[in-house]
Amino acid sequence: MRVLGIETSCDETGVAVFDTARGLLAHRLHSQVDLHARYGGVVPELASRDHVRRLVPLIEEVAAASGTALADLDGIAYTEGPGLAGALLVGASVANALGMALGKPVVGIHHLEGHLLSPLLADPRPDFPFVALLVSGGHSQLYEVAGVGRYRLIGDTLDDAAGEAFDKTATLLGLPYPGGPALAKLAESGRAGVVSLPRPMIDSGDLMMSFSGLKTAVLTLIRKREAAGPLDSQARADVAAEFQRAVVDVLIAKAVAALDQTGVSRLVVAGGVGANRELRARLDVEVRKRGASVYFPELAFCTDNGAMIALAGALRLARAKAGDGAFTVRPRWELESLPAVEESSG
Ligand code: KG4
Ligand code: ZN
């Protein structure tokens, strides 16, 4: 089965073709970072308009790169939610229009399901069940994943998501949007043990997290240090390094506790913060120490992309009914409300 995947939930236009027999055949991404940078964050209307401009040319490019005529597709998958309503509608309209014109089935995919299943794009791919640490701009969650559509939320953040904390702390340190990768880069030249920040809820005894206090602690620290004059680049790097270490310490503690609590021996990491090198390196060591395994998507498939939507679509399409051209988007959508797919996901 060969499926076209379309992702337009936020500020990236992602398109891919996934083939269940041959794997990922081609993928392309257009990032809107330059478009939104001057506003310090995503402007929804600009995002929608840019998706309108980029999507069809990207589909043509991916079809050509994968050697697929659109008529040879077996189905089309698009991100139905959650996300920005206008941005979602662009992908939804194009996917459904294509489906109608080609007479192919169309399936709406939950964006977080795309992230959760993205480690299945890698080799080796994890078997079910696994625990998923989902760390994106909007989510810091732990799921027990028993199969496609069989997701149990076992841990969550009480306030800010890890990515959101990275982004807000980056702003405090004067770094440009998008803050997470910029902060991680700055942290590379930071020294250990020069400043110290809390590890919120690390000993809470459950799988809950909280990151907004950490951001406030950074603000307090910066203010205190600035009383003696502006922070030089070394001092900013020291704060960035300690912040990153604090977030990674908490994420590792919670992920390991989730493995212990569920008795599951596979951990997968998904979402944009999964691109963080310190998280990847240290989690790998900690999980192996326990005789468990950790799986990461390739860096390109940690952040938003079309490949994860094409893959999730391929796993779901077998059960999709032929569409009547009517469709919806779901800017808010509970992951646990998805129907399970009973067949083995081969
Ligand atoms: O999954 P994603 O691309 O979009 C959402 O669905 O939210 O995640 C974006 C988030 C942003 O908060 C970004 O700052 C963060 O992932 N991020 C990182 C890194 N790369 C992206 N955070 C820490 N270190 C990174 N290398
Ligand atoms: Zn995402």
XYZ file of C-alpha atoms and ligand atoms in Angstrom, residues 7 9-12 111-112 115 134-139 162-167 178-185 244 270-277 299 302-305 308, ligand 1:
69
model
C 1.127 17.654 7.549
C -0.949 21.597 11.615
C 1.378 24.454 12.503
C 4.362 26.142 10.853
C 5.741 23.360 8.698
C -0.894 14.735 14.933
C 0.310 13.160 18.191
C 4.678 11.612 16.519
C 6.214 12.527 23.760
C 7.995 15.850 24.130
C 6.931 18.566 21.706
C 6.171 22.271 21.842
C 2.699 21.628 23.210
C 3.075 18.293 25.029
C 9.186 20.795 27.850
C 9.497 22.391 24.397
C 7.530 25.413 25.553
C 9.923 25.779 28.514
C 12.886 25.591 26.113
C 11.293 28.254 23.914
C 12.479 28.999 17.508
C 14.200 28.894 20.871
C 14.705 25.180 21.601
C 17.437 24.423 19.078
C 19.114 27.818 19.730
C 19.215 27.155 23.481
C 20.632 23.668 22.922
C 23.370 25.176 20.739
C 18.962 21.870 29.628
C 9.044 11.402 19.921
C 8.363 15.094 19.304
C 10.609 18.088 18.721
C 12.495 17.950 22.037
C 13.458 14.399 21.044
C 15.926 16.101 18.704
C 17.874 17.320 21.754
C 21.301 15.690 21.704
C 16.347 13.929 13.783
C 11.368 14.269 15.596
C 9.968 17.632 14.604
C 6.830 17.965 12.484
C 6.976 16.117 9.161
C 4.950 10.278 10.241
O 7.080 18.318 17.648
P 7.380 19.722 17.266
O 8.150 19.978 15.997
O 6.093 20.578 17.167
C 4.993 20.409 17.993
O 4.142 19.527 17.639
O 4.968 21.100 19.025
O 8.172 20.332 18.530
C 8.626 21.656 18.544
C 9.322 21.906 19.870
C 9.683 23.375 20.087
O 9.294 23.770 21.383
C 11.189 23.385 19.918
O 11.815 24.413 20.633
C 11.558 22.033 20.454
O 10.549 21.166 19.961
N 12.887 21.584 19.966
C 13.945 21.377 20.764
C 15.018 20.996 19.918
N 14.553 20.981 18.629
C 13.244 21.341 18.679
N 14.078 21.482 22.097
C 15.277 21.187 22.620
N 16.353 20.840 21.890
C 16.270 20.717 20.543
N 17.346 20.348 19.832
